[in-house]
Structures are given as structure tokens and as C-alpha cells.
XYZ file of C-alpha atoms in Angstrom:
752
model
C 0.180 -0.025 -0.126
C 1.222 3.155 -0.947
C 1.664 6.201 1.677
C 0.916 9.724 0.512
C 2.994 12.032 2.726
C 1.775 15.430 3.532
C 3.289 17.942 1.378
C 5.135 20.474 4.070
C 4.973 23.603 1.548
C 1.528 23.393 0.466
C 0.027 22.874 3.796
C 2.139 25.985 5.665
C 0.858 27.948 2.531
C -2.252 26.691 3.703
C -1.642 27.465 7.191
C -0.659 30.962 6.539
C -4.109 31.549 4.334
C -6.466 30.194 7.296
C -4.639 32.218 9.714
C -4.992 35.651 7.139
C -8.540 34.837 6.856
C -8.878 34.555 10.507
C -7.272 37.814 11.200
C -9.769 39.291 8.676
C -12.979 37.497 10.396
C -12.562 40.487 12.605
C -13.235 43.159 10.287
C -16.835 41.561 9.098
C -19.591 43.266 10.378
C -21.653 40.139 11.452
C -20.371 38.680 14.723
C -22.126 35.476 13.947
C -20.216 35.378 10.481
C -17.001 36.894 12.001
C -16.829 33.939 14.916
C -18.263 31.060 12.269
C -15.292 32.012 9.896
C -12.613 32.430 12.452
C -13.455 29.060 14.116
C -13.522 27.520 10.834
C -9.851 28.697 9.861
C -8.931 27.389 13.255
C -10.600 24.181 12.240
C -8.097 24.322 8.995
C -5.350 24.345 11.063
C -5.636 22.017 13.282
C -6.831 19.492 10.670
C -3.262 20.041 8.595
C -1.604 19.503 11.839
C -3.003 16.254 12.709
C -2.975 15.241 9.105
C 0.886 15.990 9.629
C 1.256 13.668 12.479
C 1.253 10.808 10.235
C 4.432 11.060 8.985
C 6.156 11.323 12.718
C 8.337 8.775 13.235
C 8.904 9.734 17.035
C 6.441 12.035 19.385
C 3.657 11.153 17.304
C 1.385 10.495 20.658
C 2.777 13.426 22.298
C 1.947 15.780 19.136
C -1.720 14.355 19.185
C -2.198 14.869 22.981
C -1.042 18.604 21.900
C -2.983 19.240 18.985
C -6.186 17.249 20.829
C -6.118 20.228 23.646
C -6.144 22.632 21.013
C -9.198 20.819 19.697
C -10.872 21.426 22.760
C -9.845 25.114 22.598
C -11.596 25.180 19.733
C -14.520 23.246 20.949
C -14.598 25.913 23.536
C -14.785 28.512 21.046
C -17.370 27.296 19.213
C -19.971 26.620 22.526
C -18.665 30.179 23.549
C -19.930 31.535 20.184
C -23.263 29.853 20.035
C -23.977 30.935 23.871
C -23.190 34.551 23.178
C -24.040 35.191 19.550
C -26.821 32.419 18.720
C -28.465 32.089 22.282
C -27.582 35.825 23.778
C -26.795 34.307 27.232
C -23.820 35.074 29.134
C -21.095 32.819 27.967
C -18.736 32.987 31.624
C -18.840 30.357 33.620
C -20.645 28.074 31.481
C -19.961 24.850 29.723
C -17.637 26.485 27.136
C -15.113 26.797 30.152
C -14.928 22.748 30.485
C -13.875 22.588 27.048
C -10.977 25.184 27.858
C -9.893 24.280 31.062
C -9.884 20.433 29.759
C -7.294 21.238 26.706
C -4.839 22.634 29.360
C -3.807 18.981 30.836
C -3.806 17.245 27.359
C -1.284 19.968 26.140
C 0.491 19.632 29.170
C 0.364 15.765 29.076
C 1.941 15.896 25.880
C 4.830 18.110 26.449
C 5.655 15.917 29.111
C 5.459 13.071 26.820
C 8.035 14.959 24.478
C 10.752 16.100 27.151
C 10.744 13.010 29.223
C 14.067 11.004 29.497
C 15.479 7.702 30.702
C 17.850 8.760 33.214
C 16.399 11.327 35.677
C 19.573 11.064 37.764
C 21.711 12.161 34.835
C 19.827 15.246 34.452
C 19.273 16.268 38.076
C 20.434 19.930 36.610
C 17.753 20.012 34.307
C 14.753 19.497 37.354
C 16.249 22.324 39.316
C 16.253 24.406 36.009
C 12.576 23.214 35.832
C 11.893 24.163 39.431
C 13.458 27.726 39.505
C 11.516 28.300 36.124
C 8.217 27.056 37.247
C 8.979 29.215 40.875
C 9.596 32.431 39.010
C 6.328 32.128 36.526
C 4.041 31.317 39.077
C 5.174 33.813 41.195
C 4.887 36.688 38.362
C 1.239 34.661 37.876
C -0.036 34.872 41.750
C 1.137 38.620 40.968
C -0.825 39.176 37.992
C -3.777 36.374 38.302
C -3.899 34.143 41.861
C -3.976 36.543 43.718
C -6.517 39.835 42.594
C -9.125 36.633 41.597
C -9.009 35.753 45.257
C -9.203 39.009 46.264
C -12.097 40.058 43.698
C -14.933 40.321 46.203
C -17.288 41.764 43.416
C -17.099 38.612 41.222
C -19.576 35.025 42.233
C -17.796 32.419 43.747
C -18.579 30.460 40.710
C -16.544 33.040 38.650
C -13.655 32.989 40.871
C -13.365 29.658 40.628
C -13.642 29.038 36.635
C -10.748 31.878 36.703
C -8.716 30.424 39.280
C -8.780 26.406 37.075
C -7.961 29.040 34.011
C -4.557 29.996 36.163
C -4.191 26.363 37.141
C -3.943 25.265 33.570
C -1.451 27.728 32.769
C 0.722 26.681 35.543
C 0.103 23.212 33.748
C 1.666 24.834 31.336
C 4.435 26.439 32.549
C 5.418 23.634 34.231
C 5.976 21.530 31.195
C 7.733 24.731 29.633
C 9.711 24.682 32.643
C 10.434 20.831 32.067
C 11.133 21.406 28.406
C 13.567 24.111 29.393
C 15.465 21.797 31.556
C 15.819 19.034 28.667
C 16.713 22.100 26.125
C 14.847 22.946 23.053
C 16.444 21.973 19.523
C 17.026 24.669 17.521
C 14.530 23.758 14.677
C 11.719 25.439 13.096
C 9.821 23.533 14.364
C 10.555 23.735 17.999
C 10.707 27.633 17.695
C 6.848 27.156 16.595
C 6.093 24.976 19.176
C 7.424 27.345 21.599
C 5.693 30.417 19.784
C 2.615 28.913 20.267
C 2.868 28.015 23.822
C 4.250 31.699 25.130
C 1.520 33.467 23.003
C -1.078 30.885 24.694
C 0.470 31.994 28.056
C 0.428 35.480 27.288
C -3.416 35.642 25.791
C -4.556 33.986 28.862
C -2.750 36.170 31.452
C -3.909 39.024 29.340
C -7.527 38.073 29.040
C -7.592 37.343 33.105
C -6.292 41.060 34.032
C -8.688 42.293 31.268
C -11.384 40.329 33.220
C -10.818 41.593 36.469
C -10.521 44.920 35.206
C -13.947 44.303 33.492
C -12.249 45.775 30.317
C -12.059 42.742 27.639
C -13.909 42.629 24.310
C -13.965 40.251 21.827
C -11.605 40.561 18.565
C -8.943 42.492 20.229
C -5.179 42.338 20.529
C -6.143 38.946 23.016
C -7.650 36.665 20.471
C -5.335 37.608 17.849
C -2.651 35.992 20.339
C -5.055 32.999 20.571
C -5.129 32.913 16.813
C -1.319 32.929 16.779
C -1.438 30.008 19.255
C -3.337 28.051 16.667
C -0.965 28.786 13.890
C 1.970 28.184 15.152
C 1.092 24.956 16.702
C 0.120 23.725 13.153
C 3.060 24.862 11.713
C 4.822 23.185 14.255
C 3.656 19.958 12.878
C 3.658 20.145 9.128
C 6.852 21.724 9.324
C 9.297 19.283 7.497
C 12.148 19.219 10.332
C 9.273 17.491 12.514
C 8.938 14.434 10.241
C 12.831 14.383 8.835
C 14.290 15.321 12.229
C 11.441 13.465 14.309
C 13.172 14.514 17.792
C 12.323 18.338 18.150
C 13.460 17.709 21.822
C 16.924 16.718 22.255
C 17.698 14.046 25.257
C 20.612 15.884 26.377
C 21.461 16.904 29.747
C 20.964 21.097 30.022
C 24.278 22.888 29.478
C 24.461 26.669 31.446
C 24.872 28.721 28.164
C 24.247 32.198 28.175
C 20.383 32.508 27.326
C 20.060 30.001 29.920
C 21.808 31.819 32.688
C 20.067 34.986 31.449
C 16.749 33.161 31.924
C 17.374 31.036 35.159
C 18.669 34.644 36.560
C 15.564 36.447 35.385
C 13.215 33.645 36.691
C 14.978 33.833 39.944
C 14.573 37.496 40.668
C 10.728 37.236 40.024
C 9.510 36.371 43.817
C 11.842 38.654 45.385
C 10.759 41.871 42.795
C 7.348 41.059 43.476
C 7.702 40.841 47.081
C 9.156 44.092 46.915
C 6.273 45.719 44.686
C 3.873 44.223 46.840
C 5.488 45.502 50.101
C 5.880 48.884 48.887
C 1.981 49.305 47.879
C 1.377 48.388 51.394
C -0.267 45.248 50.456
C 1.085 42.333 52.810
C -1.592 39.625 52.429
C 0.427 37.016 50.136
C 4.232 38.128 51.401
C 4.517 35.196 53.212
C 3.592 33.235 50.086
C 5.852 35.040 48.377
C 8.840 35.105 50.950
C 8.321 31.087 50.911
C 8.613 31.490 46.912
C 11.952 33.427 47.241
C 13.723 30.879 50.014
C 12.657 28.156 47.893
C 14.237 29.636 44.914
C 17.432 30.553 46.717
C 17.795 26.991 47.650
C 17.466 25.922 44.099
C 20.010 28.170 42.820
C 22.343 27.132 45.505
C 21.743 23.495 44.768
C 22.209 24.436 41.110
C 25.599 25.833 41.788
C 26.646 22.910 43.685
C 25.524 20.452 41.032
C 27.971 22.886 38.325
C 30.529 22.475 41.079
C 29.952 18.675 40.725
C 29.330 18.262 36.731
C 33.123 20.398 36.610
C 35.017 17.687 38.721
C 33.487 14.950 37.146
C 34.370 16.240 33.688
C 37.822 17.042 35.357
C 38.246 13.790 36.155
C 36.633 11.941 33.019
C 39.070 14.081 30.895
C 42.155 12.870 33.199
C 40.371 9.079 32.542
C 40.740 9.789 29.292
C 44.219 11.428 28.561
C 45.592 8.177 30.366
C 43.470 5.739 29.135
C 42.257 3.934 25.925
C 38.750 4.494 24.751
C 38.460 1.454 23.549
C 39.571 -1.146 25.979
C 39.905 1.210 28.996
C 43.426 0.243 29.441
C 46.076 2.563 30.160
C 47.231 4.434 26.761
C 50.682 4.813 25.662
C 51.250 7.906 27.199
C 50.165 6.768 30.717
C 52.066 3.301 30.390
C 55.619 5.434 29.336
C 54.910 7.495 32.377
C 54.925 4.182 34.453
C 57.763 3.205 33.128
C 59.739 6.071 33.412
C 58.452 6.067 37.132
C 60.264 2.383 37.497
C 63.194 3.857 35.909
C 63.640 7.002 38.262
C 62.582 4.516 41.087
C 65.978 2.559 40.310
C 63.753 -0.945 39.837
C 66.282 -2.670 37.879
C 64.355 -5.584 37.799
C 61.417 -4.562 36.109
C 60.246 -5.385 32.859
C 58.491 -4.823 30.207
C 56.204 -7.459 27.902
C 55.524 -5.860 24.881
C 53.173 -8.053 22.521
C 51.671 -7.561 19.039
C 48.800 -9.719 17.622
C 49.600 -11.727 14.769
C 47.823 -11.269 11.670
C 45.371 -8.762 13.431
C 44.651 -6.700 9.687
C 43.263 -9.760 8.035
C 40.733 -9.985 10.875
C 39.611 -6.135 10.554
C 39.913 -6.690 6.499
C 37.817 -10.416 6.599
C 35.173 -9.556 9.561
C 35.107 -6.237 9.473
C 36.216 -3.241 11.980
C 33.584 -4.149 14.818
C 34.697 -7.540 14.923
C 38.545 -6.541 15.421
C 37.315 -4.133 18.119
C 35.469 -6.789 19.870
C 38.438 -9.145 19.414
C 40.631 -6.056 20.867
C 38.440 -5.831 24.094
C 38.454 -9.423 24.715
C 42.364 -9.421 24.342
C 42.828 -6.609 26.853
C 39.931 -8.338 29.347
C 42.036 -11.355 29.212
C 45.470 -9.367 29.973
C 43.240 -7.870 32.932
C 42.932 -11.443 34.437
C 46.332 -12.907 34.123
C 47.964 -9.846 35.675
C 48.237 -8.352 38.885
C 47.229 -5.012 40.691
C 50.433 -3.874 41.009
C 51.184 -4.857 37.240
C 50.602 -1.910 34.876
C 48.805 -3.183 31.434
C 48.130 -0.630 28.857
C 47.185 -0.906 24.763
C 49.639 1.600 22.810
C 48.027 1.832 19.613
C 46.290 -0.633 17.079
C 46.851 -3.857 18.383
C 49.489 -3.317 20.448
C 49.702 -3.865 24.113
C 52.101 -3.790 27.051
C 52.736 -4.691 30.111
C 55.087 -3.786 33.289
C 55.830 -6.155 35.696
C 57.525 -4.841 38.709
C 58.593 -6.605 42.127
C 58.411 -10.076 42.270
C 56.582 -10.365 39.538
C 59.368 -9.388 36.780
C 61.477 -12.368 37.656
C 58.620 -14.327 36.746
C 58.333 -12.549 33.311
C 58.931 -15.615 31.342
C 56.349 -17.927 33.053
C 54.005 -14.940 32.611
C 54.475 -14.797 28.420
C 54.087 -18.803 28.090
C 50.932 -18.327 30.200
C 49.775 -15.203 28.378
C 50.236 -16.357 25.038
C 48.491 -19.821 25.862
C 45.623 -17.926 26.809
C 45.491 -15.614 23.813
C 45.586 -19.033 21.663
C 42.299 -19.631 23.185
C 39.312 -19.055 20.149
C 37.194 -15.888 20.679
C 33.333 -16.509 19.977
C 31.798 -13.213 18.766
C 28.466 -12.678 17.720
C 29.207 -13.146 13.649
C 32.421 -15.672 14.375
C 34.812 -17.476 15.964
C 38.472 -15.711 15.681
C 41.399 -17.812 16.841
C 44.076 -14.973 17.859
C 47.801 -15.080 18.542
C 50.668 -13.015 19.299
C 54.227 -12.152 19.379
C 55.604 -11.325 22.585
C 59.002 -9.316 23.436
C 60.230 -9.156 26.758
C 63.275 -6.372 27.697
C 64.583 -5.696 31.435
C 65.211 -2.248 32.260
C 68.404 -3.319 33.982
C 69.641 0.314 34.666
C 68.374 1.681 31.321
C 67.529 5.624 31.812
C 66.332 6.173 28.445
C 62.299 5.278 27.986
C 62.656 5.602 24.300
C 65.294 3.066 23.998
C 63.739 0.642 26.662
C 60.521 0.767 23.898
C 62.717 0.479 21.001
C 63.941 -2.654 22.565
C 60.600 -4.184 23.469
C 59.785 -3.708 19.713
C 62.669 -5.487 18.361
C 62.396 -8.307 20.550
C 58.626 -8.797 19.418
C 59.582 -8.445 16.134
C 62.196 -11.080 16.714
C 59.228 -13.313 17.910
C 57.662 -12.387 14.610
C 60.465 -13.408 12.213
C 60.877 -16.824 14.320
C 57.388 -17.301 13.010
C 54.898 -15.438 15.563
C 52.979 -16.977 18.164
C 55.910 -16.970 20.550
C 58.155 -14.680 22.703
C 61.442 -13.750 22.608
C 63.977 -11.684 25.192
C 65.942 -8.710 23.916
C 69.351 -10.010 22.690
C 71.848 -7.270 21.684
C 73.672 -9.128 18.989
C 70.594 -9.125 16.674
C 69.826 -5.551 17.888
C 71.275 -4.487 14.674
C 69.384 -6.334 12.243
C 65.987 -6.174 14.057
C 66.747 -2.190 13.618
C 67.356 -2.304 10.207
C 64.091 -4.516 9.860
C 62.500 -1.981 12.078
C 63.612 0.766 9.839
C 62.203 -0.841 6.507
C 58.395 -1.551 8.503
C 58.604 2.697 9.824
C 59.696 3.570 5.920
C 57.728 1.474 3.778
C 54.250 3.180 3.662
C 55.906 5.894 2.054
C 57.939 4.055 -0.647
C 54.895 5.021 -3.182
C 55.040 8.658 -2.478
C 58.722 8.958 -2.257
C 59.407 7.505 -5.429
C 61.400 4.939 -4.017
C 60.131 1.610 -5.982
C 61.779 0.976 -9.372
C 60.749 -2.186 -11.767
C 63.012 -4.278 -13.419
C 62.201 -6.707 -16.328
C 63.549 -9.971 -16.866
C 62.671 -11.553 -20.226
C 60.902 -15.228 -21.242
C 62.093 -16.630 -24.205
C 61.002 -18.965 -27.106
C 63.085 -21.863 -27.017
C 62.302 -22.621 -30.483
C 64.943 -19.695 -31.471
C 65.910 -17.763 -28.481
C 63.740 -15.200 -29.239
C 61.676 -12.586 -26.237
C 58.244 -13.003 -26.031
C 57.209 -11.416 -22.807
C 59.024 -9.677 -19.350
C 58.191 -10.386 -15.790
C 58.563 -7.009 -13.850
C 60.038 -7.135 -10.859
C 60.093 -4.754 -8.032
C 62.561 -3.250 -6.187
C 63.441 -0.846 -3.320
C 66.015 1.496 -3.556
C 65.998 2.587 0.132
C 68.060 5.958 0.850
C 69.749 4.518 3.736
C 70.038 1.112 3.224
C 70.075 0.551 -0.683
C 68.995 -1.799 -2.782
C 66.140 -4.042 -1.213
C 64.896 -7.156 -2.903
C 61.288 -7.900 -2.675
C 61.442 -11.448 -0.353
C 62.656 -8.696 2.584
C 59.755 -5.850 1.758
C 56.795 -8.008 0.492
C 56.142 -9.872 3.333
C 56.300 -7.085 5.491
C 53.610 -5.349 2.883
C 51.210 -8.106 3.223
C 51.243 -8.212 7.069
C 50.612 -4.553 6.769
C 48.147 -4.411 4.010
C 50.587 -1.984 2.188
C 50.902 -5.179 -0.334
C 47.593 -3.182 -2.083
C 49.044 0.155 -2.796
C 52.207 -1.243 -3.610
C 50.777 -4.112 -5.585
C 48.826 -1.284 -7.930
C 51.803 0.782 -8.225
C 53.843 -2.018 -10.178
C 50.918 -3.236 -12.045
C 49.910 0.245 -13.347
C 53.961 1.055 -13.640
C 54.784 -2.306 -15.913
C 51.411 -2.055 -18.023
C 52.362 1.380 -18.951
C 55.646 0.922 -19.731
C 55.284 -1.931 -21.887
C 52.476 -0.266 -23.699
C 53.989 2.748 -24.764
C 56.552 0.290 -26.747
C 56.355 0.282 -30.316
C 56.995 -2.508 -33.127
C 56.908 -6.085 -31.208
C 54.321 -6.988 -28.690
C 55.536 -8.013 -25.723
C 53.681 -9.745 -22.963
C 54.326 -8.440 -19.477
C 53.793 -10.818 -16.423
C 53.622 -9.023 -12.751
C 53.830 -11.175 -9.578
C 50.609 -10.255 -7.517
C 50.397 -11.581 -3.752
C 47.667 -13.585 -2.596
C 47.007 -11.293 0.141
C 45.710 -8.941 -2.737
C 43.384 -11.444 -4.630
C 41.433 -11.714 -1.334
C 39.786 -8.782 -1.754
C 36.999 -7.917 -4.697
C 38.831 -4.515 -5.479
C 41.814 -5.936 -7.014
C 39.746 -6.260 -9.933
C 39.419 -2.804 -10.183
C 43.081 -2.398 -9.801
C 43.458 -4.562 -13.347
C 40.632 -2.787 -15.126
C 42.382 0.870 -13.891
C 45.881 -0.014 -14.985
C 44.468 -1.322 -18.622
C 42.559 1.824 -18.881
C 45.515 3.807 -17.825
C 47.723 2.119 -19.916
C 46.062 1.787 -22.833
C 47.598 -2.066 -22.796
C 45.741 -5.187 -24.740
C 44.674 -7.260 -21.922
C 46.033 -10.502 -23.643
C 49.371 -9.189 -23.219
C 49.207 -8.720 -19.355
C 49.805 -12.154 -17.116
C 48.872 -11.985 -13.631
C 51.447 -14.067 -11.914
C 50.269 -15.761 -8.379
C 53.336 -17.207 -6.324
C 52.583 -20.581 -5.508
C 54.755 -21.057 -2.653
C 52.760 -18.417 -0.823
C 49.967 -19.277 1.652
C 46.431 -18.615 0.007
C 44.462 -18.623 3.066
C 40.887 -18.112 1.235
C 41.336 -20.488 -2.205
C 37.607 -19.986 -2.876
C 37.693 -15.957 -2.898
C 41.377 -15.834 -4.569
C 39.804 -18.190 -7.697
C 36.529 -16.035 -7.918
C 38.525 -13.049 -8.366
C 41.044 -14.615 -10.682
C 38.110 -15.662 -12.941
C 37.132 -12.215 -13.112
C 39.847 -11.149 -13.771
C 40.258 -13.503 -16.943
C 36.924 -12.397 -18.274
C 38.791 -9.107 -19.041
C 41.002 -11.160 -21.065
C 43.863 -11.151 -18.742
C 45.717 -14.820 -18.671
C 46.873 -16.176 -15.596
C 50.213 -17.759 -14.248
C 51.216 -20.138 -11.533
C 54.502 -18.972 -10.392
C 57.235 -20.984 -8.615
C 55.249 -24.351 -8.963
C 57.244 -26.816 -6.708
C 58.644 -24.091 -4.081
C 55.325 -24.916 -1.602
C 53.370 -27.591 -0.690
C 49.890 -26.889 -2.621
C 51.257 -27.632 -6.060
C 48.474 -30.029 -7.314
C 45.608 -28.837 -5.545
C 46.310 -25.116 -6.731
C 46.478 -27.076 -10.344
C 43.243 -27.961 -9.684
C 41.361 -24.874 -7.996
C 43.048 -22.298 -9.513
C 41.605 -20.657 -12.779
C 45.052 -20.324 -14.731
C 46.577 -20.557 -18.050
C 50.613 -20.617 -17.586
C 52.676 -22.731 -15.171
C 56.168 -21.457 -14.395
C 58.448 -24.128 -12.829
C 60.345 -23.248 -9.767
C 63.689 -22.970 -10.554
C 64.733 -25.202 -7.868
C 63.948 -27.851 -10.389
C 67.034 -26.808 -12.470
C 69.252 -26.763 -9.320
C 68.557 -30.189 -7.985
C 70.699 -33.677 -8.817
C 69.677 -35.437 -11.599
C 67.715 -38.069 -10.107
C 65.488 -35.671 -8.669
C 64.834 -34.138 -11.880
C 62.963 -37.522 -12.919
C 60.088 -35.637 -11.774
C 59.678 -33.142 -14.215
C 58.615 -35.434 -17.304
C 55.630 -36.477 -15.233
C 54.680 -32.834 -14.069
C 55.510 -31.415 -17.662
C 52.652 -34.035 -19.218
C 50.144 -33.308 -16.180
C 50.896 -29.955 -16.979
C 49.785 -30.146 -20.484
C 47.018 -32.500 -19.449
C 45.248 -29.825 -18.259
C 45.618 -27.426 -21.022
C 48.205 -25.129 -19.354
C 51.385 -23.812 -20.806
C 54.462 -24.961 -18.901
C 57.377 -22.400 -18.248
C 61.067 -23.445 -16.585
C 62.382 -20.921 -14.603
C 66.038 -20.586 -13.279
C 67.602 -21.633 -16.513
C 71.230 -20.517 -15.947
C 73.632 -23.049 -18.484
C 73.719 -24.494 -21.709
C 72.973 -27.965 -19.593
C 69.837 -26.831 -18.045
C 69.021 -24.945 -21.509
C 69.479 -28.488 -23.389
C 67.243 -30.187 -20.705
C 64.343 -27.942 -21.103
C 64.683 -28.518 -25.047
C 64.519 -32.412 -24.272
C 61.864 -32.002 -22.043
C 59.834 -30.102 -24.958
C 59.061 -27.121 -23.070
C 58.926 -24.033 -25.307
C 59.300 -21.165 -22.779
C 61.956 -20.545 -20.300
C 63.443 -18.103 -17.920
C 66.318 -17.265 -16.244
C 70.047 -15.757 -16.337
C 71.157 -17.562 -19.598
C 68.528 -15.209 -21.523
C 69.320 -11.838 -19.530
C 68.998 -10.282 -15.762
C 66.506 -8.235 -14.485
C 67.386 -4.746 -15.801
C 65.625 -1.406 -16.639
C 63.222 -1.778 -19.117
C 65.144 0.481 -21.590
C 68.037 -1.812 -21.319
C 65.880 -4.918 -21.434
C 64.231 -3.566 -24.729
C 67.159 -3.461 -26.278
C 67.866 -7.193 -26.193
C 64.199 -7.962 -28.201
C 65.769 -7.601 -31.481
C 69.029 -7.652 -30.630
C 71.196 -10.681 -31.163
C 72.892 -11.471 -27.876
C 75.117 -14.290 -26.377
C 74.203 -16.601 -23.620
C 75.471 -14.934 -20.134
C 76.878 -18.726 -19.312
C 79.087 -18.822 -22.635
C 80.125 -15.054 -21.996
C 81.552 -15.817 -18.628
C 83.111 -19.408 -20.155
C 84.841 -16.903 -22.887
C 85.844 -14.681 -20.363
C 87.523 -17.098 -18.524
C 90.019 -18.648 -21.278
C 91.503 -15.328 -21.541
């Protein structure tokens, strides 16, 4: 079923027109027609308001109570007109007053429903503010309406009682407004229109009561205009689009002492004593006791409010102090506080104190596969486990990301290695989360203070020890050892610098030829990335690619290599040489890799059939199904897929049967094995051909290895015999240039 929402713009114009018609009715000479036109206009405005409540998602019942109260006022207007204009009787007091008075608690109920919150304790300041506003407004009502009405001996008892009922209704509205004031009204057009409606209603009621006391009220004056404004404003408050799109016009939050709020509280606080002062100056002390009680009550409330402000400031100070030293997710100490504790231990000469520095293994994979909410839940669970295994005198911290640290002092430090074993065993236990089960592990480094005076150096040593544990295979602990510090320092520097290699233009690509054995012609190049580090020189991929895979920097580096190789080869003229690019299985575990290939092809203009994606068989492929699906999508672009280094790992046959591939590159180790182990090659090559795949022999360096490849019937080969990896200009110069095999060049040189 289709729901037709009320067009707020049309409704707003209709309400504005109805308001103008209502005002214009005052100029109609016929009093019956005047009231009929005005009441019809009011009915139209309230009808639009009632229709608009169907679009609200919150506070719908509250708005309907408010509109129902206004409808009771309209009913009173109608009865009043009938009694006075048609029947010619005195409409005050009458049954019309029953309808009027019934409208106040309805509106008050709607306002209370709109302003209520779930935690009165948290909003004590709001209740105190509401009480101050209510008492101040009540004191003003007392002086202007209630006291004069009670003292009006000329009025009939029923008239006085009805007047007091009206005053009570206004007090209900004042109390409800005070509660809303305590909750703070959101700055929207809807909430502004609501406040205008209520204030207009209260002003009209007070002016009407004062006029009645003086017998000066006449129908159709400015008081009637205020009532008409009240009707129009409440209708606009509901139909305004913010009432539907932002359905909570009253925000549920504690009060803030803004300048406007403070001024309002100040004015309400001085009403009672000011009224008391005027009463005493005029010699009227009949109601002084009530005003004195109100003044004392407001004074007490102001003192309470000041105390609450002081408590809130102290709570905020403590909260800020806690947040400054603690991690927001886990509640553990943060890096700043932990370093302060380590510094304190150093200053106290606690040489036996020990720092345990741990980093979760493969945590980024958890985030990538399961999402950050699961990763956050895992971090919280790890923090809880750290709390259970440490004592109160230990200091536990989350240093950032998936890094944690523990400072052991006194007797606990002597058991650091035992605690490390217990901790790693505890962390290995599966973590059951709502969407999945995670099997965490961590690498842990241990360093003893032992006279070290520099906090940063101590933490660097702990970091070195932790990375030493990672290099040893993860899920283990290692102590800091000075003899491995230099190598670990270099590794740490590489980890630190790796995120910036692309933007600093430190990566280069070299190209090694793949030849057709029939005539040794170059048919393709394999693109091999290198890192030219400003301090450590040229770094080969086997040193930095594992770091990139672990930190997910492999995606950015892989994109750069793919695009660079495609653009370089696409710019060549003459022969169409293919290019193969090594891709990490980690890149293939995300669907975004398909877009990476599309963008590289679009940027370079390279024919997709000239691009080969090489997947290293020796690398661990954790999500075989995902990798297979991504490779299938890549092949659909016209790109070919090669399985690299077949035979270097343990999943060869499984990958041959599960991954969608076109080419198989035999690992170079086959060419270096003893002759009897090479007997596996003919059967393996036959298997590759049976699967309708193209075999390529890697690692061909000598004439004998070249001849072996020829005897096996392999047509494609790669190795130093045909050319070493080189910059593209140098590699391309070999395409059409006759060249002597490298092993023969070396042999010829050795004879001279």
C-alpha cells in the first residue's frame, strides 16, 4: 500500500492563508459570521496539523495530545460563540469553560511526553532548572492573576473558581515548559513554532485574566489575535518538514549553562523577590508569606544548582583526566600513561622491572575479512584477558592498534618468561563473537630495565624483541638480545619507511625476459619490483614484500607495480611483448583487485591479452575460494593468469586443480636439483599439458639446463642465461639484438 505524505510546503501555505482569513474575520460586521469564519479557519489549521502527525516517526502521541488540547480550545470557542452570538446568554462561566479547561492538561501531557528522558539521575540539573523557572513564573502568575482573583469580592464564587481553574491550567503549561527548558529545545523551526504557540497562549491567558479583573475585555482585540497565533504556530510546528525528517524536536541531553539559559534562570530567580518588593511598597502584605516562601525556595534551588555545576565540573575534570591516560576502546592505560609508568620505574631504579611488548598476529586480516566491529570486539577481549592474568601492581596498556604492553615490577618481574608463556597460551584460546569465531595469537618481546635510563630506547628494545618473535614464526616470545639488535633495527626501520615508498618514489621495476626456446626470441618480460632505500640501498622483494603483506601495504604497492609495468610495456612500438606481474595472494583476497586491473589497463591502454598475472604458489593462500573467484573475474577481462614457483610449496596439485590459470611456471629449484630428482619433471610437465596449461621453466642459467628444457619439450624458459633483470630500456634493447648467452660469455672470458 502506498503512503502519501503531506506536502509540508502546501500545508504551510494553507495554514498561512487560514491565519489571514481568521484575522480578516475581525473586520466582518456580522458577529455570527465573524466567529464562524474564525473557527473554521482554526479548524482547518488543526486539521492540517492532525494530518501531519502521520508522517512523524517519534513523539507522534505527544503531538496528538497537544493538538487534542487545542481542539478542546476550539470546541470551547464554538460553544462560547453559540451561547453569546446565537442564544444571547452570558457565556462566562458556562460549559464552554469546561472545554477550555480540559485542554490544558492535554497539552501539558503532550509536552511532558515530549521532554521526558530515561535517566532522571543524569538530569538533576535539568529538574532544578525546571523548578526555578516554574517557581519564578508561578510568582508572576500569583501577582498578576491568582492573588487579584482570590481577592476579587465583587465576582461571584463560580466566576472566581473558573478563573482559578484557568490560572491552574496556565501553571500546568508553565510546569511543562519548565521541564522542556530543563531538557533544552533543539534549534529547529518546528521547536521554535511550538515555543511561539505556547508563549502566545500563556500571554493571551494572562492578558485575558487581567482584562476580566478590570471588566475591560472585548471580543476581537489583540488578545484574540494572540490565541489565533497560538493555533497557527502549533499547526506549523507539526507540518514543518523538520518535524518529520528530524523527528525529535526536543533533544535528550543534559542542560548546558549557556548565556541565554543563565539569563533566563537569573530572571526567573529574581521574579519572586521583585514581586514581593512591589507588594510591600504598595502596602499589600496579605500574600507576602507565599512570596517569601517562594523566594527562599528559589534561593535554595540556586544553591543546589551551583553545587551541581561544581559537581559536573569535577566529574568532567576526572573524566578528562581518565581519558587522557586511558584507551577509549579497551579502558586500558594508553601509551602516554604507560610510558609515564615506565619512566617512574626507571627513576625508582627498579632494575628488575620488565616490559612485555606484544603485537597480535595477522590482526589486519581479521579487520579485512570480518570488519572493524569484529576487530574492535577482539581487542576488547584481548584486553580483558590481559587483566585476568596480571596483578593489580602490574601496569597493562594498549599502545595503539593491536599493540599491548605490560610492565612487571617487584617479584612479578622474575617470572616474566613464565608469564609470557601463560599469556600466549591464554591468547590462543578462540574468541567467540556474534558473527564468527576468531583464533588469535600474538608475538611477544621481553626487555628488562636493567639500568637503562632512556624510556624510548627501552621501548625500542621491546619492539625489537617482539619483531624477533615474529620473524621466528609468530605466536611466541623472545627476549631482547643485543647481538641481533642491529638486524632488528634495520627491519624496524624498513617497517617504518615502507608506508611511504610510493609517495617518495623509491620503488623501481626491472624486467627479466621470457624466451621462446625454438629461436631464443624474447616473447615476454616479468616485472620485478625493487626498493631503493635512501640508507640501506637496494632491497629485494623477498625482504619487504612479507612486511607489506602483513601490514596490508601490499595493496598500494601492488597497484603501483601493476600500473607502472602496464604503462611501460604499452608505450613500446614494434613487437608486441607480453608482461607478467607478480601478485600477492593477499591482493586477491579482496574484490577491489579487479578494479585495480581495470584501472591499470585503462590508464595504460595495454591490450588485456598482453598482461599476465602471476600468483606465487609458495605463498600461503588462506582463502582459496575467494582467490579463485577473483582470478575468474580477472580472466574475464582477457587477462591471463600464471601460477608461479610451482614446486616451491606444498599445495601444488591442489592449486593446479582449483585456481583458474593459463600458465604454470616451474620453480627454479628444479634446475638446481640432482639429476635423479629431476626425473619428476617429465611427469609434472605432462600433467601440466594434460590440464591444457602452458609450462614455463624458470632458473635456466647454463647450456646444460637449456638443453634439458629442450629435451622436455618445454617451449618457454626464463633465467639468467637469457638475461638478468634490468631497467626496461636495457631489457628492451635485447628484444631484436642478437646476444650471446650469459654462461657462454662467462666461459669465454675465463679462457683469456
